[in-house]
Tab-separated table of C-alpha atoms in Angstrom:
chain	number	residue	atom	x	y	z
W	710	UNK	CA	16.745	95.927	274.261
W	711	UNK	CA	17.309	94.161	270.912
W	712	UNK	CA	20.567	92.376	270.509
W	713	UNK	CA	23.185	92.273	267.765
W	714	UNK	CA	24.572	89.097	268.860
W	715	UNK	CA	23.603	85.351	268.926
W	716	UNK	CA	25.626	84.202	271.402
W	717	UNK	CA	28.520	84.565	273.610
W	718	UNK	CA	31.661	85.202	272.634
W	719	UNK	CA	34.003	84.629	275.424
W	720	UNK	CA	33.522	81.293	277.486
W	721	UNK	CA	36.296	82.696	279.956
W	722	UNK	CA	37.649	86.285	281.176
W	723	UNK	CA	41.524	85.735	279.851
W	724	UNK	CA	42.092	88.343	282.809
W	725	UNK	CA	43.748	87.451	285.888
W	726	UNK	CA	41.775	88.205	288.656
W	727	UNK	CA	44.691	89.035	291.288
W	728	UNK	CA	44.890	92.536	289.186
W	729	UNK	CA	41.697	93.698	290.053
W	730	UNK	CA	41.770	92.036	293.684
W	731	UNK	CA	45.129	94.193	294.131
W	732	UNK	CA	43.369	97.235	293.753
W	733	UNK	CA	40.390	96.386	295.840
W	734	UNK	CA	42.992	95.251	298.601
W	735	UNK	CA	44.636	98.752	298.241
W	736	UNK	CA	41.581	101.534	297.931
W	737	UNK	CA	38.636	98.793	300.277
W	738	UNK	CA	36.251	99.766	297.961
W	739	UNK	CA	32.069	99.042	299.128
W	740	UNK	CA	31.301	99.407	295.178
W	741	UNK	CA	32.673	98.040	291.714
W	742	UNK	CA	31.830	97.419	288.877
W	743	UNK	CA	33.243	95.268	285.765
W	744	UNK	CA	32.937	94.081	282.128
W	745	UNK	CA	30.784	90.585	282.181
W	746	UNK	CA	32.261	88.800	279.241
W	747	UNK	CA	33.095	85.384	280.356
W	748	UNK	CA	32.287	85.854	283.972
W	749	UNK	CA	35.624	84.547	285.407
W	750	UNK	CA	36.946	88.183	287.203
W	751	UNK	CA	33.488	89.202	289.050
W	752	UNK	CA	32.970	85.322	289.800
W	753	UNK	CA	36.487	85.485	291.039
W	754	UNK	CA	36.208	88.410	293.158
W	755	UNK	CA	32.660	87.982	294.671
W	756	UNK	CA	34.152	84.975	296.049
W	757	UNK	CA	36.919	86.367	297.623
W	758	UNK	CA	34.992	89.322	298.989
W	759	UNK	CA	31.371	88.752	299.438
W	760	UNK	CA	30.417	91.663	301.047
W	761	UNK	CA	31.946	93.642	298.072
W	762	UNK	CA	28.771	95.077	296.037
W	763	UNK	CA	29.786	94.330	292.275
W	764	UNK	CA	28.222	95.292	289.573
W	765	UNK	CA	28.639	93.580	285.676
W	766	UNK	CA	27.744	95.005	282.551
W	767	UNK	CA	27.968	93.700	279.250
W	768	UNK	CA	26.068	95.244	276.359
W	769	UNK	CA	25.946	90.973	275.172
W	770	UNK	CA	22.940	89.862	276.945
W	771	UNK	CA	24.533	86.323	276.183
W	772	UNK	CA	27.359	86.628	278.673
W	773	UNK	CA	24.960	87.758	281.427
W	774	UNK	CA	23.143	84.254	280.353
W	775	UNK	CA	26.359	82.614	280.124
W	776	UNK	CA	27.421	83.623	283.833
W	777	UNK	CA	24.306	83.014	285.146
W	778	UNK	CA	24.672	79.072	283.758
W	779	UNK	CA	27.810	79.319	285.449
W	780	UNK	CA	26.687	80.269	288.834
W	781	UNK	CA	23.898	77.438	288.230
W	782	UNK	CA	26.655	74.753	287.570
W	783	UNK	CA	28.227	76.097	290.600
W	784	UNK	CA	24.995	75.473	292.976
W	785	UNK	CA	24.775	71.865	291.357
W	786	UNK	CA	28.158	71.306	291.811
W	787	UNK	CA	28.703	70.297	288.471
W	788	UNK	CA	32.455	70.104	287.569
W	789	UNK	CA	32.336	68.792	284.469
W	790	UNK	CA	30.074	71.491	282.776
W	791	UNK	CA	32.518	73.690	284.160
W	792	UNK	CA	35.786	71.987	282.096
W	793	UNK	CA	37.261	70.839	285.936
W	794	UNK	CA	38.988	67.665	285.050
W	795	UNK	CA	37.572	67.230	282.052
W	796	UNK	CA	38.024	68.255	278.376
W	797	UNK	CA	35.009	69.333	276.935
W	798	UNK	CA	34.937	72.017	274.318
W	799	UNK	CA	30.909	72.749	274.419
W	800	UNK	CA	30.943	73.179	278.148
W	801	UNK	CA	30.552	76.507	279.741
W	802	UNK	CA	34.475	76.954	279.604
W	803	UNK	CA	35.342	76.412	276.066
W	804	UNK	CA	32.031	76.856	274.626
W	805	UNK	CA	33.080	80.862	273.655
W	806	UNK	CA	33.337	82.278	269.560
W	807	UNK	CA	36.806	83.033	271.043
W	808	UNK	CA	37.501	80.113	272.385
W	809	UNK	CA	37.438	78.364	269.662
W	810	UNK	CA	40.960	79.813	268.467
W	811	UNK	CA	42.374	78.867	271.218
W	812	UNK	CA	41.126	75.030	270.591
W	813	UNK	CA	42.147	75.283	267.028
W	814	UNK	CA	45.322	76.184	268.650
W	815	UNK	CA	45.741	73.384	271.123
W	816	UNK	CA	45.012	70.815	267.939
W	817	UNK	CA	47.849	73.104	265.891
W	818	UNK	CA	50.173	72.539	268.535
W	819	UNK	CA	49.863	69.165	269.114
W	820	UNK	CA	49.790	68.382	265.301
W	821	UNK	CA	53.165	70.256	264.642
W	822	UNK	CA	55.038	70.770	267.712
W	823	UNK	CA	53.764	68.238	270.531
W	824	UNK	CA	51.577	65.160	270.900
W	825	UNK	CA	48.529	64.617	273.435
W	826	UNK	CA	51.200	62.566	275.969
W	827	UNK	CA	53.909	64.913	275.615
W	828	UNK	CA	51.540	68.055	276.607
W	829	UNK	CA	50.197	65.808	279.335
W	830	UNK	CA	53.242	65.028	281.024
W	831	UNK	CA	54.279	68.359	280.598
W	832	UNK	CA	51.170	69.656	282.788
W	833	UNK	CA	51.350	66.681	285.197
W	834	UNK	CA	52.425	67.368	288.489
W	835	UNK	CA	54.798	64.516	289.238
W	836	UNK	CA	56.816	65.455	285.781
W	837	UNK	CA	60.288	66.472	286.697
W	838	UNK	CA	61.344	69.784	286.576
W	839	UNK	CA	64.114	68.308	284.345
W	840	UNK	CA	61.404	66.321	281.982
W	841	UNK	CA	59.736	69.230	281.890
W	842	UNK	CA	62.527	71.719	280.644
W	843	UNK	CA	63.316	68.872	278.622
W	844	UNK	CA	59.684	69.444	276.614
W	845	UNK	CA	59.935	73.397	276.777
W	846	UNK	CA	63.486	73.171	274.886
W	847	UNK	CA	62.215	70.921	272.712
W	848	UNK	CA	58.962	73.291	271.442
W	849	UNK	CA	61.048	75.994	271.367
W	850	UNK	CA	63.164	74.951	269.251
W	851	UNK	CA	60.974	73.850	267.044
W	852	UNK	CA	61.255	74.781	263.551
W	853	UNK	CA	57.339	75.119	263.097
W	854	UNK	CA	56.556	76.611	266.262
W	855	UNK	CA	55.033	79.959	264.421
W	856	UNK	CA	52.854	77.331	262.350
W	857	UNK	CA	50.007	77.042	264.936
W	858	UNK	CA	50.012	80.589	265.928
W	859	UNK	CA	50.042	81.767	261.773
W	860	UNK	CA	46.750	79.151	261.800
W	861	UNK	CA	45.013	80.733	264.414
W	862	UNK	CA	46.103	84.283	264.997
W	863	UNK	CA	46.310	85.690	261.556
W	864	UNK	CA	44.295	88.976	260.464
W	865	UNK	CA	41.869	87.018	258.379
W	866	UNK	CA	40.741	84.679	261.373
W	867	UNK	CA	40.520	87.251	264.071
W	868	UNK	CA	38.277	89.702	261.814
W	869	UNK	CA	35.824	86.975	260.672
W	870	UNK	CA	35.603	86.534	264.606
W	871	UNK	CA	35.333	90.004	265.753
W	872	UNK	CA	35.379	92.467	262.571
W	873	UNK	CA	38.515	94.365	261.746
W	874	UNK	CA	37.862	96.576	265.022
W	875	UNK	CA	39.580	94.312	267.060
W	876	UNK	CA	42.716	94.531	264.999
W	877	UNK	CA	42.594	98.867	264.822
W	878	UNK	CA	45.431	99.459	267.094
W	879	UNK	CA	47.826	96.752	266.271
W	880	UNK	CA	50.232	96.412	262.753
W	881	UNK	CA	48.818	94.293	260.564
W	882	UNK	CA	49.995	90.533	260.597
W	883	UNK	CA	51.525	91.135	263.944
W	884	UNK	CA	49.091	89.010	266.086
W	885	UNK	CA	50.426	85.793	265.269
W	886	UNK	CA	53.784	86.593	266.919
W	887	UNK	CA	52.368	88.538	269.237
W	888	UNK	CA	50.354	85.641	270.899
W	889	UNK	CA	53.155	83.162	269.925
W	890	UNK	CA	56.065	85.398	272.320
W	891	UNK	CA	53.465	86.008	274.579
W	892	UNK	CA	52.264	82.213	275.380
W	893	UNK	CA	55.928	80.269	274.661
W	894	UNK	CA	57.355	82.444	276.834
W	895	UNK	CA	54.662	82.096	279.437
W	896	UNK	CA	55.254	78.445	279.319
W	897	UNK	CA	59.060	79.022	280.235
W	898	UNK	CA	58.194	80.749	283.687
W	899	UNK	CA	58.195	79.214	286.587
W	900	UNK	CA	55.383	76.505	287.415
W	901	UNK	CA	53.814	77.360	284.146
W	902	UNK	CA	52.151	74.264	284.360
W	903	UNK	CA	50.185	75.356	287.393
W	904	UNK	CA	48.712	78.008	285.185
W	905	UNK	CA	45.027	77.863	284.588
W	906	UNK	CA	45.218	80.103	282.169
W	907	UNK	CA	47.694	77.843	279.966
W	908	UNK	CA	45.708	74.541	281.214
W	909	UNK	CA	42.471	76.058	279.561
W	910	UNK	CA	44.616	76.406	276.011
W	911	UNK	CA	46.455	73.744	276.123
W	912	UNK	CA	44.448	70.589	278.232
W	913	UNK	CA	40.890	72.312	277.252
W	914	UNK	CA	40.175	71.819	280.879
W	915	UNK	CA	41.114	73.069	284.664
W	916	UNK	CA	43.073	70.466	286.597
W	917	UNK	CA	41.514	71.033	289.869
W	918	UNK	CA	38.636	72.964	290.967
W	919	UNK	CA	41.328	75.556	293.244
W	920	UNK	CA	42.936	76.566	290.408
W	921	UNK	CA	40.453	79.693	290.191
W	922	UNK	CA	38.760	80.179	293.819
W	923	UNK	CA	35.192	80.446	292.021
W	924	UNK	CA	35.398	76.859	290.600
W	925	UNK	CA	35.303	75.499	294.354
W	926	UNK	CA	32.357	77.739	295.382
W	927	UNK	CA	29.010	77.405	296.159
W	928	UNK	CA	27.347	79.545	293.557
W	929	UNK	CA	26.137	82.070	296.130
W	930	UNK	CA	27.503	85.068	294.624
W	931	UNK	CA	25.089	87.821	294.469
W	932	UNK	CA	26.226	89.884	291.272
W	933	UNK	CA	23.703	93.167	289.613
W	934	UNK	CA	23.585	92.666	286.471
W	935	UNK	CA	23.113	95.801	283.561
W	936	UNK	CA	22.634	94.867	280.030
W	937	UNK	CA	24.060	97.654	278.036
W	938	UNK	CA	27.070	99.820	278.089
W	939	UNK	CA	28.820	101.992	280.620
W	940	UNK	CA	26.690	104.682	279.639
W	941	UNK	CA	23.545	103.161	280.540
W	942	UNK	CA	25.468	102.933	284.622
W	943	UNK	CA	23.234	106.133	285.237
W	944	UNK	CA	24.809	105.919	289.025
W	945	UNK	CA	29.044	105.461	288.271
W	946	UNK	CA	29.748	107.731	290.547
W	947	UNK	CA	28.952	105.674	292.759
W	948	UNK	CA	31.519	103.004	292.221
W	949	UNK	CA	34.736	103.024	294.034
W	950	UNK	CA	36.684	100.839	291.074
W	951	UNK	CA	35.556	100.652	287.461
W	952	UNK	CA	37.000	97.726	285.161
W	953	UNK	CA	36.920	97.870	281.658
W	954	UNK	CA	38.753	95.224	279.850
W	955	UNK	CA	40.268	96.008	276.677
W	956	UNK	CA	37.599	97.909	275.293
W	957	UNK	CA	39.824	100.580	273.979
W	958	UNK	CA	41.365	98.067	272.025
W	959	UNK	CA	38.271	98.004	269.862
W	960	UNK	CA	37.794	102.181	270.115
W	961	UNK	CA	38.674	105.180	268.509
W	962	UNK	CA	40.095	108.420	270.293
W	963	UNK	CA	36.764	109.830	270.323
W	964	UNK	CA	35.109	107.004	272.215
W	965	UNK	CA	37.886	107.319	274.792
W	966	UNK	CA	37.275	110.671	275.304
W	967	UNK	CA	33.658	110.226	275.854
W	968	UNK	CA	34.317	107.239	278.279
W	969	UNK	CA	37.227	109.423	279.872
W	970	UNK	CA	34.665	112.228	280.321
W	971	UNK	CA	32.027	110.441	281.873
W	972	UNK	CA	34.454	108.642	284.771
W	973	UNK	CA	34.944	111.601	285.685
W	974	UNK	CA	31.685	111.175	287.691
W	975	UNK	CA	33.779	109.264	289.719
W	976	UNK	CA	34.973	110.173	293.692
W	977	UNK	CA	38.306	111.265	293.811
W	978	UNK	CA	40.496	108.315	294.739
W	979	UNK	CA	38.185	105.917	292.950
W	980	UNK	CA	40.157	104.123	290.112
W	981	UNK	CA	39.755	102.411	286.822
W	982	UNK	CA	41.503	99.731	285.489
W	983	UNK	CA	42.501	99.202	281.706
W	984	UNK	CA	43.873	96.348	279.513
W	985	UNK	CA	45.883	96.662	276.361
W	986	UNK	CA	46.529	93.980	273.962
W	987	UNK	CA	49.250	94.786	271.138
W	988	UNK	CA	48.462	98.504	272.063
W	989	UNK	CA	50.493	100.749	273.169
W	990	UNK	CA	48.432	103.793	272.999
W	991	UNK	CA	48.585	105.679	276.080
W	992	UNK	CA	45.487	106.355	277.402
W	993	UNK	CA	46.317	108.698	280.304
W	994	UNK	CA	47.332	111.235	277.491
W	995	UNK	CA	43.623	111.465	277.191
W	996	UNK	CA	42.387	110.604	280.813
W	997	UNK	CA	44.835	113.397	282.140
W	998	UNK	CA	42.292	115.578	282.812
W	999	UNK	CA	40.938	114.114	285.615
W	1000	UNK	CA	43.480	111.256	286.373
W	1001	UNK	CA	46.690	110.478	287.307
W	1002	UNK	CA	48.689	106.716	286.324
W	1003	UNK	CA	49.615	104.343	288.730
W	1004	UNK	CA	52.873	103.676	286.124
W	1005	UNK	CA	54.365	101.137	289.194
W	1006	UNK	CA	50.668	99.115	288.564
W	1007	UNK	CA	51.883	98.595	284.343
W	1008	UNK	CA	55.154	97.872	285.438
W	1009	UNK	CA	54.277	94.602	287.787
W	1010	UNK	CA	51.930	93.124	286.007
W	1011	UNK	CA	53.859	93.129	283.006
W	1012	UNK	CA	55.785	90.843	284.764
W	1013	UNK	CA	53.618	88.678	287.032
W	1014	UNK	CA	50.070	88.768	285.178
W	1015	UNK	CA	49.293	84.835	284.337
W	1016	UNK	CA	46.797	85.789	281.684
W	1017	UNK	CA	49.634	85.637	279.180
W	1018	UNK	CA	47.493	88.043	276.835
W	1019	UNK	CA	47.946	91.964	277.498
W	1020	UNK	CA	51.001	94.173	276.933
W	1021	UNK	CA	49.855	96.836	279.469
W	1022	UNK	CA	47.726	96.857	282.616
W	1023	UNK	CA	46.666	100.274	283.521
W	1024	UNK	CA	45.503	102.021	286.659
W	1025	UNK	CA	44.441	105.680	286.658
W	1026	UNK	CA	42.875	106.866	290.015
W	1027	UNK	CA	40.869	110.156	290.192
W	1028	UNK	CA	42.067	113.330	290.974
């Protein structure tokens, strides 16, 4: 199959695994399968249940590549090519097209709104909870806090990145606040510094190999691997749980249809999961048909999903 891209986009999955792992604790699936892209999720979750058959597909050959590197730096042990501990922006977990914004972002932030020490302290461990809120006032009310976000997450960038597909469902110019309400306010919950998912932005690196359970593994997880898209899964109805990102972030209503159409393959009881980022569309308007919504599912992860990235997590189980 010839390829239309040149390398990997996405270093990381900014998905929290405990979304999908919530499901698979609920319906005990035997099958699943997932998007690749940075590997994180089925990494995650073939960790946590090895006797789970999961399946990745990724019509980027490159992130296949790219999690394959990762499970190698797993078998050698090798933390540092896996940003634990250390900040390194061309190792595996930095090295994305995509994660690049989020490094021009760290260097924004620090440049107008922080310093190196201050976001330090703020992710160190023996930091008071006082210091701390201390810091988090202090960014907030900063009068250029927009300023990195306006950098990073404008229009322009994003589309020279991805193409103006990855911008179809949401206003235009409405990224940058978008990320900037979803990330400050992130930082303002609870043990936000124990988030890996705002260590990664911020530090450029993992504090501790625990913070995701594949990081302390062995690299003995035993993933099938399709290059294509989830057309080319000739056997889905096979699969008790079928992830799929945001990839109708990127789609038009005809593409949903078709995808909606053939998951209907699926067992009844078997579910898919959905993210939305600045997207409100509602998908089970079109998934109806052969699905019910979970709305309870939306509803908590709104509030307790660390990614920091989606405005709706969706879960439609089969009729």
């Amino acid at each position: 199959m010839t390829s239309i891209f040149n390398t990997h986009l996405f270093a990381v999955n900014r998905e929290d695994h405990l979304v999908e792992s919530q499901v698979i604790e609920q319906l005990k699936p035997s099958r699943m399968l997932t998007i690749a892209s940075g590997g994180c999720v089925p990494l995650n979750l073939k960790t946590i249940y090895p006797d789970l058959h999961l399946s990745v597909f990724d019509i980027n050959p490159h992130q296949l590549s790219h999690i394959h590197n990762k499970i190698k730096a797993l078998r050698n042990s090798d933390h540092e090519a896996l940003n634990i501990g250390k900040k390194n922006n061309a190792s595996l977990n930095q090295s994305g097209k995509f994660d690049k914004m989020f490094q021009d972002l760290r260097e924004a932030f620090i440049k107008y709104i922080s310093s190196k020490n201050e976001m330090n302290q703020f992710f160190d461990v023996n930091t008071t909870v006082e210091k701390r809120g201390a810091i988090q006032s202090n960014w907030q009310s900063n009068e250029d806090i927009e300023k990195p976000f306006e950098e990073v997450f404008n229009d322009i960038s994003i589309n020279n990145i991805f193409g103006d597909e990855a911008t179809k469902h949401g206003q235009p110019g409405s990224y940058v606040n978008y990320m900037k309400t979803k990330i400050v306010d992130g930082m303002f919950r609870k043990n936000s510094h124990l988030n890996p998912f705002l260590q990664h932005i911020f530090l450029g690196y993992y504090q501790s190999k625990f913070v995701f359970p594949y990081l302390s593994s062995n690299g003995d997880q035993d993933l099938e691997f399709f290059e294509g898209d989830i057309f080319s899964i000739h056997n889905v109805s096979s699969y008790d749980i079928v992830s799929l990102s945001n990839i109708f972030d990127w789609s038009e209503n005809e593409s949903v249809e078709e995808h909606a159409e053939y998951l209907s393959q699926l067992k009844k009881g078997s579910a898919v999961i959905l993210r939305q980022l600045n997207n409100h569309k509602d998908w089970i308007k079109i998934f109806s048909k052969y699905f019910v919504e979970d709305e309870s599912f939306d509803s908590h992860w709104q509030m307790h999903d660390r990614s920091l990235f989606y405005d709706h997590i969706k879960l439609f189980i089969r009729k």
